[in-house]
Short mmCIF file of C-alpha atoms in Angstrom, two decimals:
data_model
loop_
_atom_site.label_atom_id
_atom_site.label_comp_id
_atom_site.label_asym_id
_atom_site.label_seq_id
_atom_site.Cartn_x
_atom_site.Cartn_y
_atom_site.Cartn_z
CA MET A 1 149.21 112.71 61.60
CA GLU A 2 152.22 110.39 61.38
CA GLU A 3 154.51 113.38 60.92
CA PHE A 4 152.96 115.06 63.94
CA ILE A 5 153.53 112.01 66.15
CA TYR A 6 157.03 111.54 64.75
CA PHE A 7 157.95 115.18 65.45
CA PHE A 8 156.51 115.46 68.96
CA SER A 9 157.61 112.01 70.13
CA PHE A 10 161.20 113.35 69.81
CA GLN A 11 162.44 109.90 68.77
CA ASP A 12 164.59 111.57 66.11
CA PRO A 13 167.70 113.13 67.75
CA ASN A 14 167.72 115.87 65.11
CA VAL A 15 164.15 116.86 65.97
CA LEU A 16 165.00 116.85 69.67
CA MET A 17 168.00 119.05 68.96
CA VAL A 18 165.94 121.53 66.95
CA VAL A 19 163.18 121.70 69.58
CA THR A 20 165.73 122.15 72.37
CA GLY A 21 167.35 124.98 70.44
CA ILE A 22 164.07 126.72 69.63
CA VAL A 23 162.86 126.42 73.25
CA LEU A 24 166.06 127.95 74.65
CA LEU A 25 165.94 130.67 72.00
CA SER A 26 162.27 131.43 72.72
CA ILE A 27 162.79 131.64 76.49
CA SER A 28 165.81 133.93 76.29
CA THR A 29 164.24 136.18 73.65
CA ALA A 30 160.94 136.49 75.52
CA MET A 31 162.73 137.42 78.76
CA VAL A 32 164.86 140.08 77.10
CA GLY A 33 161.90 141.19 74.99
CA THR A 34 159.71 141.75 78.05
CA PHE A 35 162.17 144.25 79.55
CA THR A 36 162.72 145.78 76.09
CA PHE A 37 158.97 146.26 75.64
CA LEU A 38 158.51 147.73 79.12
CA ASP A 39 161.50 150.04 78.59
CA LYS A 40 159.87 151.24 75.34
CA LYS A 41 162.80 150.09 73.19
CA ALA A 42 160.84 147.98 70.73
CA LEU A 43 162.10 150.03 67.79
CA VAL A 44 165.70 149.61 68.95
CA GLY A 45 165.18 145.84 68.96
CA ASP A 46 163.83 146.04 65.42
CA ALA A 47 166.86 148.08 64.31
CA ILE A 48 169.27 145.60 65.88
CA SER A 49 167.60 142.62 64.22
CA HIS A 50 168.10 144.23 60.79
CA ALA A 51 171.57 145.56 61.60
CA VAL A 52 173.06 142.12 62.24
CA LEU A 53 172.77 141.17 58.54
CA PRO A 54 175.99 142.96 57.43
CA GLY A 55 177.81 141.18 60.26
CA VAL A 56 176.55 137.80 59.05
CA CYS A 57 177.73 138.56 55.51
CA LEU A 58 181.06 139.87 56.76
CA ALA A 59 181.56 136.65 58.72
CA PHE A 60 180.95 134.68 55.50
CA MET A 61 183.49 136.76 53.65
CA LEU A 62 186.17 136.31 56.28
CA SER A 63 185.60 132.66 57.13
CA GLY A 64 184.30 131.34 53.82
CA SER A 65 181.79 129.15 55.64
CA LYS A 66 178.73 129.27 57.91
CA ASN A 67 180.77 128.67 61.02
CA PRO A 68 178.47 129.69 63.95
CA TYR A 69 181.36 131.25 65.91
CA TRP A 70 182.10 133.62 63.05
CA ILE A 71 178.42 134.26 62.43
CA VAL A 72 177.74 135.12 66.07
CA SER A 73 180.82 137.34 66.29
CA GLY A 74 180.04 139.23 63.08
CA ALA A 75 176.35 139.66 63.92
CA PHE A 76 177.17 140.83 67.46
CA VAL A 77 179.67 143.43 66.22
CA THR A 78 177.28 145.10 63.75
CA GLY A 79 174.32 144.74 66.14
CA ALA A 80 176.29 146.44 68.92
CA LEU A 81 177.56 149.06 66.46
CA SER A 82 173.97 149.93 65.49
CA THR A 83 173.00 150.31 69.18
CA TYR A 84 175.97 152.60 69.77
CA ALA A 85 175.14 154.60 66.64
CA ILE A 86 171.52 155.10 67.75
CA THR A 87 172.61 156.26 71.22
CA TRP A 88 175.37 158.55 69.98
CA VAL A 89 173.39 160.25 67.20
CA SER A 90 170.35 160.70 69.46
CA ASN A 91 172.47 162.27 72.22
CA TYR A 92 174.62 164.55 70.08
CA THR A 93 172.22 165.75 67.38
CA LYS A 94 168.78 167.33 67.34
CA LEU A 95 167.28 164.39 65.47
CA LYS A 96 164.47 162.56 67.23
CA GLU A 97 165.20 159.01 68.36
CA ASP A 98 162.62 157.36 66.08
CA THR A 99 164.18 159.14 63.08
CA VAL A 100 167.63 157.94 64.08
CA ILE A 101 166.41 154.36 64.61
CA ALA A 102 164.68 154.26 61.22
CA SER A 103 167.81 155.64 59.52
CA VAL A 104 170.19 153.19 61.22
CA LEU A 105 167.87 150.26 60.44
CA SER A 106 167.66 151.20 56.76
CA ILE A 107 171.37 151.85 56.32
CA PHE A 108 172.57 148.65 58.01
CA PHE A 109 169.96 146.46 56.33
CA GLY A 110 170.64 148.02 52.94
CA VAL A 111 174.37 147.37 53.30
CA GLY A 112 173.59 143.80 54.38
CA ILE A 113 171.41 143.15 51.33
CA VAL A 114 174.11 144.51 48.99
CA MET A 115 176.76 142.31 50.62
CA MET A 116 174.50 139.23 50.47
CA THR A 117 173.73 139.82 46.79
CA GLN A 118 177.42 140.10 46.01
CA LEU A 119 178.18 136.89 47.93
CA GLN A 120 175.46 134.92 46.16
CA GLN A 121 176.79 136.05 42.76
CA THR A 122 180.20 134.52 43.46
CA GLY A 123 178.78 131.00 42.89
CA ASN A 124 180.56 129.64 45.98
CA ALA A 125 178.80 126.35 46.88
CA SER A 126 179.58 126.78 50.58
CA LEU A 127 177.32 129.82 50.60
CA SER A 128 174.16 127.81 49.85
CA GLY A 129 171.51 128.48 52.45
CA LEU A 130 172.78 131.97 53.13
CA ASP A 131 169.28 133.30 52.49
CA HIS A 132 168.05 131.25 55.50
CA PHE A 133 169.37 134.09 57.65
CA ILE A 134 166.76 136.41 56.14
CA PHE A 135 163.62 134.49 57.15
CA GLY A 136 165.13 131.70 59.26
CA ASN A 137 165.04 127.93 59.05
CA ALA A 138 165.03 126.12 62.37
CA ILE A 139 165.38 122.70 60.76
CA SER A 140 168.78 123.70 59.34
CA ILE A 141 170.21 123.88 62.88
CA VAL A 142 172.96 121.29 63.37
CA GLY A 143 174.81 120.12 66.47
CA GLN A 144 177.49 122.81 66.41
CA ASP A 145 174.86 125.52 65.97
CA LEU A 146 172.93 124.20 68.96
CA TRP A 147 175.99 124.32 71.17
CA VAL A 148 176.79 127.91 70.24
CA TYR A 149 173.26 129.39 70.11
CA GLY A 150 172.05 127.22 73.02
CA PHE A 151 174.97 128.34 75.20
CA LEU A 152 174.28 132.00 74.40
CA ALA A 153 170.55 131.59 75.11
CA LEU A 154 171.30 129.87 78.42
CA ALA A 155 173.76 132.62 79.35
CA ILE A 156 171.13 135.29 78.61
CA ILE A 157 168.55 133.50 80.79
CA ILE A 158 170.99 133.21 83.70
CA VAL A 159 172.06 136.87 83.50
CA ILE A 160 168.42 138.04 83.35
CA LEU A 161 167.59 135.97 86.45
CA LEU A 162 170.69 137.22 88.31
CA PHE A 163 169.96 140.90 87.54
CA TYR A 164 166.17 140.61 87.65
CA LYS A 165 165.67 143.18 90.45
CA GLU A 166 168.23 145.61 89.01
CA PHE A 167 166.67 145.51 85.53
CA GLN A 168 163.23 145.90 87.12
CA LEU A 169 164.33 149.08 88.89
CA MET A 170 166.08 150.38 85.79
CA VAL A 171 162.94 149.96 83.70
CA PHE A 172 160.29 151.13 86.18
CA ASN A 173 162.08 153.72 88.31
CA ARG A 174 165.42 154.81 86.90
CA SER A 175 165.68 157.84 89.23
CA PHE A 176 165.23 155.69 92.32
CA ALA A 177 167.77 153.18 91.00
CA GLU A 178 170.30 155.99 90.60
CA SER A 179 169.49 157.42 94.04
CA ILE A 180 170.30 154.13 95.80
CA GLY A 181 173.62 153.87 94.00
CA LEU A 182 172.86 151.33 91.29
CA PRO A 183 175.22 151.70 88.28
CA VAL A 184 172.38 152.38 85.87
CA LYS A 185 174.57 153.18 82.85
CA ARG A 186 176.52 149.95 83.25
CA LEU A 187 173.27 148.03 83.71
CA GLU A 188 171.95 149.66 80.56
CA PHE A 189 175.09 148.65 78.69
CA LEU A 190 174.68 145.08 79.98
CA PHE A 191 171.04 145.00 78.96
CA ASN A 192 171.77 146.38 75.48
CA SER A 193 174.41 143.67 75.08
CA LEU A 194 171.85 141.03 76.09
CA MET A 195 169.39 142.48 73.59
CA VAL A 196 171.95 142.18 70.78
CA LEU A 197 172.85 138.64 71.86
CA ALA A 198 169.16 137.66 72.01
CA VAL A 199 168.76 138.80 68.40
CA VAL A 200 171.97 137.04 67.35
CA THR A 201 170.85 133.70 68.81
CA GLY A 202 167.69 133.76 66.68
CA ILE A 203 169.04 134.78 63.29
CA GLN A 204 169.39 131.21 61.98
CA ALA A 205 166.08 129.86 63.35
CA ILE A 206 163.86 132.94 62.89
CA GLY A 207 165.84 135.21 60.55
CA VAL A 208 167.01 138.80 60.83
CA VAL A 209 163.86 140.30 59.28
CA LEU A 210 161.39 138.76 61.74
CA MET A 211 163.50 138.44 64.86
CA ALA A 212 162.05 141.70 66.21
CA ALA A 213 158.61 140.06 66.22
CA LEU A 214 159.81 137.24 68.47
CA LEU A 215 161.47 139.84 70.69
CA ILE A 216 158.48 142.14 71.21
CA THR A 217 155.19 140.38 70.33
CA PRO A 218 155.16 137.83 73.21
CA ALA A 219 155.62 140.62 75.75
CA ALA A 220 153.00 142.81 74.06
CA ALA A 221 150.49 139.92 74.13
CA ALA A 222 151.36 139.05 77.75
CA LYS A 223 150.72 142.66 78.83
CA PHE A 224 147.03 142.13 78.09
CA TRP A 225 146.85 139.40 80.74
CA THR A 226 148.69 140.87 83.71
CA ASN A 227 150.48 143.90 85.14
CA ARG A 228 152.84 141.86 87.34
CA LEU A 229 156.32 141.59 85.83
CA SER A 230 157.02 138.02 87.03
CA ILE A 231 153.74 136.68 85.59
CA MET A 232 154.19 138.74 82.43
CA LEU A 233 157.61 137.14 81.93
CA LEU A 234 156.13 133.68 82.40
CA ILE A 235 153.26 134.30 79.96
CA ALA A 236 155.60 135.84 77.37
CA VAL A 237 157.88 132.80 77.61
CA ILE A 238 154.91 130.42 77.13
CA PHE A 239 153.67 132.36 74.08
CA SER A 240 157.16 132.49 72.62
CA VAL A 241 157.85 128.77 73.14
CA ILE A 242 154.50 127.76 71.60
CA SER A 243 155.05 129.90 68.51
CA GLY A 244 158.67 128.75 68.16
CA ILE A 245 157.77 125.04 68.31
CA VAL A 246 154.84 125.43 65.91
CA GLY A 247 157.09 127.32 63.46
CA ALA A 248 159.76 124.61 63.70
CA TYR A 249 157.14 121.89 63.18
CA ILE A 250 155.83 123.55 60.01
CA SER A 251 159.38 123.88 58.68
CA PHE A 252 159.83 120.16 59.43
CA VAL A 253 156.64 119.18 57.58
CA LEU A 254 157.25 121.61 54.71
CA PRO A 255 161.04 121.62 54.19
CA HIS A 256 161.05 124.66 51.90
CA MET A 257 158.90 126.73 54.26
CA PRO A 258 160.92 129.28 56.34
CA THR A 259 160.39 129.20 60.09
CA GLY A 260 160.28 132.93 60.83
CA PRO A 261 157.05 133.83 59.00
CA TRP A 262 155.15 130.97 60.67
CA VAL A 263 156.44 131.96 64.09
CA VAL A 264 155.18 135.48 63.42
CA ILE A 265 151.80 134.18 62.20
CA VAL A 266 151.32 132.10 65.36
CA LEU A 267 152.46 135.00 67.54
CA SER A 268 150.11 137.35 65.72
CA LEU A 269 147.22 134.96 66.33
CA ILE A 270 148.08 134.77 70.04
CA ALA A 271 148.36 138.57 70.23
CA PHE A 272 145.04 138.94 68.40
CA LEU A 273 143.28 136.56 70.82
CA SER A 274 144.86 138.35 73.78
CA PHE A 275 143.82 141.72 72.40
CA PHE A 276 140.18 140.67 72.20
CA PHE A 277 139.70 137.98 74.84
CA SER A 278 142.14 138.57 77.74
CA THR A 279 140.31 138.56 81.03
CA LYS A 280 141.52 142.00 82.19
CA LYS A 281 142.23 144.18 79.18
CA GLY A 282 140.66 142.41 76.22
CA ILE A 283 138.45 144.52 73.96
CA LEU A 284 135.60 142.00 74.21
CA THR A 285 136.03 141.71 78.00
CA LYS A 286 135.92 145.49 78.38
CA TRP A 287 132.88 145.71 76.13
CA ILE A 288 131.02 143.08 78.18
CA ALA A 289 131.99 144.80 81.46
CA LYS A 290 130.86 148.17 80.11
CA ARG A 291 127.56 146.71 78.86
CA ASN A 292 126.93 145.02 82.24
CA TYR A 293 127.74 148.27 84.06
CA GLN A 294 125.33 150.25 81.87
CA ARG A 295 122.62 147.64 82.49
CA LYS A 296 123.25 147.85 86.25
CA ILE A 297 122.92 151.64 86.13
CA HIS A 298 119.64 151.28 84.24
CA ARG A 299 118.30 148.85 86.84
CA ASP A 300 119.40 151.22 89.62
CA HIS A 301 117.51 154.08 87.98
CA ILE A 302 114.33 151.98 87.79
CA LEU A 303 114.67 151.16 91.50
CA LYS A 304 115.19 154.85 92.28
CA ALA A 305 112.07 155.79 90.31
CA LEU A 306 110.04 153.21 92.26
CA PHE A 307 111.56 154.44 95.56
CA ALA A 308 110.56 158.03 94.67
CA ALA A 309 107.00 156.85 94.07
CA ASN A 310 107.12 155.00 97.40
CA GLU A 311 108.23 158.22 99.16
CA LYS A 312 105.15 159.92 97.73
CA GLY A 313 102.94 157.26 99.28
CA LYS A 314 102.30 155.28 96.07
CA GLU A 315 102.30 151.48 96.04
CA GLY A 316 104.19 151.45 92.76
CA LEU A 317 104.29 152.75 89.21
CA ALA A 318 102.31 151.67 86.20
CA THR A 319 104.47 149.79 83.71
CA PRO A 320 103.93 152.44 80.96
CA ASP A 321 105.03 155.14 83.45
CA VAL A 322 108.26 153.25 84.15
CA HIS A 323 108.94 153.03 80.41
CA ALA A 324 108.10 156.73 80.04
CA ASN A 325 110.97 157.59 82.42
CA PHE A 326 113.43 156.17 79.87
CA PRO A 327 112.29 157.33 76.40
CA GLY A 328 113.80 155.44 73.48
CA LYS A 329 115.02 152.60 75.71
CA SER A 330 111.97 150.33 75.79
CA PHE A 331 113.87 147.12 75.06
CA ARG A 332 116.57 147.83 77.66
CA THR A 333 113.96 148.94 80.21
CA GLN A 334 111.86 145.79 79.73
CA SER A 335 115.01 143.67 80.01
CA ALA A 336 115.92 145.47 83.27
CA ILE A 337 112.39 144.96 84.63
CA ASN A 338 112.61 141.23 83.86
CA LYS A 339 115.99 141.02 85.54
CA LEU A 340 114.81 142.89 88.67
CA GLU A 341 111.73 140.69 88.89
CA LYS A 342 113.86 137.57 88.52
CA ASN A 343 116.11 138.76 91.38
CA ASN A 344 113.03 139.44 93.56
CA TYR A 345 113.58 143.21 93.70
CA ILE A 346 110.19 144.05 92.16
CA THR A 347 106.81 142.48 91.47
CA GLU A 348 104.49 143.26 88.59
CA SER A 349 100.78 142.82 89.02
CA GLN A 350 98.02 144.18 86.73
CA SER A 351 100.58 146.37 84.93
CA VAL A 352 101.74 147.96 88.20
CA ILE A 353 105.35 147.53 89.31
CA SER A 354 106.11 147.76 93.02
CA LEU A 355 109.18 147.15 95.17
CA THR A 356 109.55 144.00 97.25
CA GLN A 357 111.07 144.25 100.72
CA GLN A 358 114.45 143.32 99.22
CA GLY A 359 113.97 145.85 96.40
CA LEU A 360 113.01 148.58 98.88
CA LYS A 361 116.24 147.96 100.79
CA GLU A 362 118.39 148.06 97.62
CA ALA A 363 116.61 151.14 96.26
CA GLY A 364 117.05 152.85 99.64
CA ARG A 365 120.77 152.12 99.52
CA ILE A 366 121.14 153.71 96.07
CA VAL A 367 119.12 156.79 97.07
CA ARG A 368 121.10 157.06 100.32
CA LEU A 369 124.39 157.06 98.39
CA HIS A 370 123.09 159.68 95.97
CA ARG A 371 122.02 162.02 98.76
CA LEU A 372 125.21 161.46 100.78
CA TRP A 373 127.31 162.42 97.75
CA GLU A 374 125.20 165.50 97.16
CA LEU A 375 125.74 166.55 100.77
CA TYR A 376 129.47 165.79 100.60
CA MET A 377 129.96 167.90 97.47
CA THR A 378 127.96 170.73 99.00
CA GLU A 379 129.74 170.77 102.35
CA TYR A 380 133.30 169.74 101.44
CA MET A 381 133.65 171.00 97.88
CA ASN A 382 131.54 174.15 98.19
CA ILE A 383 129.43 173.27 95.15
CA ALA A 384 125.98 174.82 94.94
CA PRO A 385 123.16 172.35 95.76
CA ASP A 386 121.60 172.79 92.33
CA HIS A 387 124.88 171.67 90.64
CA VAL A 388 125.56 168.41 92.48
CA HIS A 389 122.85 166.11 91.10
CA ASP A 390 124.62 164.97 87.89
CA SER A 391 127.90 164.14 89.66
CA ALA A 392 126.06 162.25 92.39
CA GLU A 393 124.24 160.27 89.68
CA LYS A 394 127.62 158.90 88.52
CA LEU A 395 129.20 158.33 91.93
CA GLU A 396 126.24 156.48 93.48
CA HIS A 397 126.89 153.39 91.33
CA ILE A 398 130.58 152.80 91.97
CA ILE A 399 131.02 153.28 95.70
CA THR A 400 132.09 150.32 97.89
CA PRO A 401 130.45 149.47 101.27
CA GLU A 402 133.65 150.54 103.06
CA LEU A 403 133.69 153.91 101.31
CA GLU A 404 129.98 154.36 101.97
CA LYS A 405 130.55 153.74 105.66
CA GLN A 406 133.45 156.22 105.77
CA LEU A 407 131.49 158.82 103.80
CA ASP A 408 128.53 158.53 106.18
CA LYS A 409 130.87 158.81 109.19
CA ASN A 410 132.65 161.91 107.82
CA LEU A 411 129.29 163.60 107.31
CA ASN A 412 128.34 162.68 110.89
CA PHE A 413 125.46 160.40 109.84
CA PRO A 414 123.22 163.17 108.40
CA GLN A 415 119.44 162.90 108.24
CA GLU A 416 118.81 165.21 105.24
CA ASP A 417 120.53 166.04 101.95
CA PRO A 418 121.09 169.64 100.65
CA HIS A 419 117.54 169.65 99.23
CA GLN A 420 116.05 168.74 102.65
CA SER A 421 115.10 165.26 101.43
CA ILE A 422 115.29 162.51 104.04
CA ILE A 423 118.33 160.25 103.69
CA PRO A 424 116.94 156.70 103.94
CA ARG A 425 118.62 154.44 106.47
CA ASP A 426 119.09 150.70 106.43
CA GLN A 427 116.84 149.53 109.24
CA ASP A 428 118.82 146.28 109.54
CA LYS A 429 121.94 148.24 110.54
CA SER A 430 120.27 150.66 112.90
#
């Protein structure tokens, strides 16, 4: 607990420096990653993150130290070279893009591993900590690193904000962007450069192997919560910052623990929770909505059965007869009956279920929609009357009051359906 308070009180300038760096890195990466994800270039981002390793090693060889200026320059050169290689080979050969990306990723990363192994075998003391660029170590960030990586992250954020509308058009409607005269190819070049820079800024804190996760996962998780780009950007940034700070904190508490894997673990947990529990697209949310919809349909069918009995002059239906209409669904039927009774749509007395005034009105509405749809499909879609029942069964449950009103108006407020059954009217509206 003491370490937690010490870390998050930011009383230590080194901790403050690390957190500042990881926050700037997380924001810039999430912003670039959101457009990368939406532009379906996640694999390109993965290839770039692996391709910067030879550049890092080359910078070591030339400078003999871990100077961040050399590291950034070397990583940017090989990262940009990999992007160019992917584009060129994809455009001028018959190879599919995913094949090209996988090949470029493997080649660059393989060369990087060979170079790193050779460097580590030289025994040069200044090369200690070189392996931190594989899995990252945010705590190893020093003042000079923060200035370089922080400046780059800030520059990426500013450029994304300045070209927000242009990148939005490029991602969502490239043809329209070209038709209004936007220089799409130059924008694409600018965006690819930002993507390489975003990867470069994270190689020391997160590592080249896992940088792709920080680039793509926040955006993928955010997509479960919203379809609006501005909100998606904000959510992705929040997810990215949380995972970055948690990863840095664990590296602070456990000095030999790399940052990158913990960032990925936290991001994976966030993505998992979003996948299952997001309010719009979560698996659990969809399952609950589907279950509620099926239960509503079942209740509607019970009301329709009672309305049919009412049309035949019966007061109601015996409870066993209601259950008999839905064979094999006794539990669901009894649950629906309880729910309808609780909502004052039906009453049950001496094992006979009958509609209340409120239930009669609701049942009449459902039957009216069913018969209006049957008439619409018969008159406007030229479907035979004996083929419209099943489709009307599905449509009667999802129509809105506005659509119902328009449908009734288009049919000129009919009195009978194609089977000469009376279309019930809401007496309150007449």
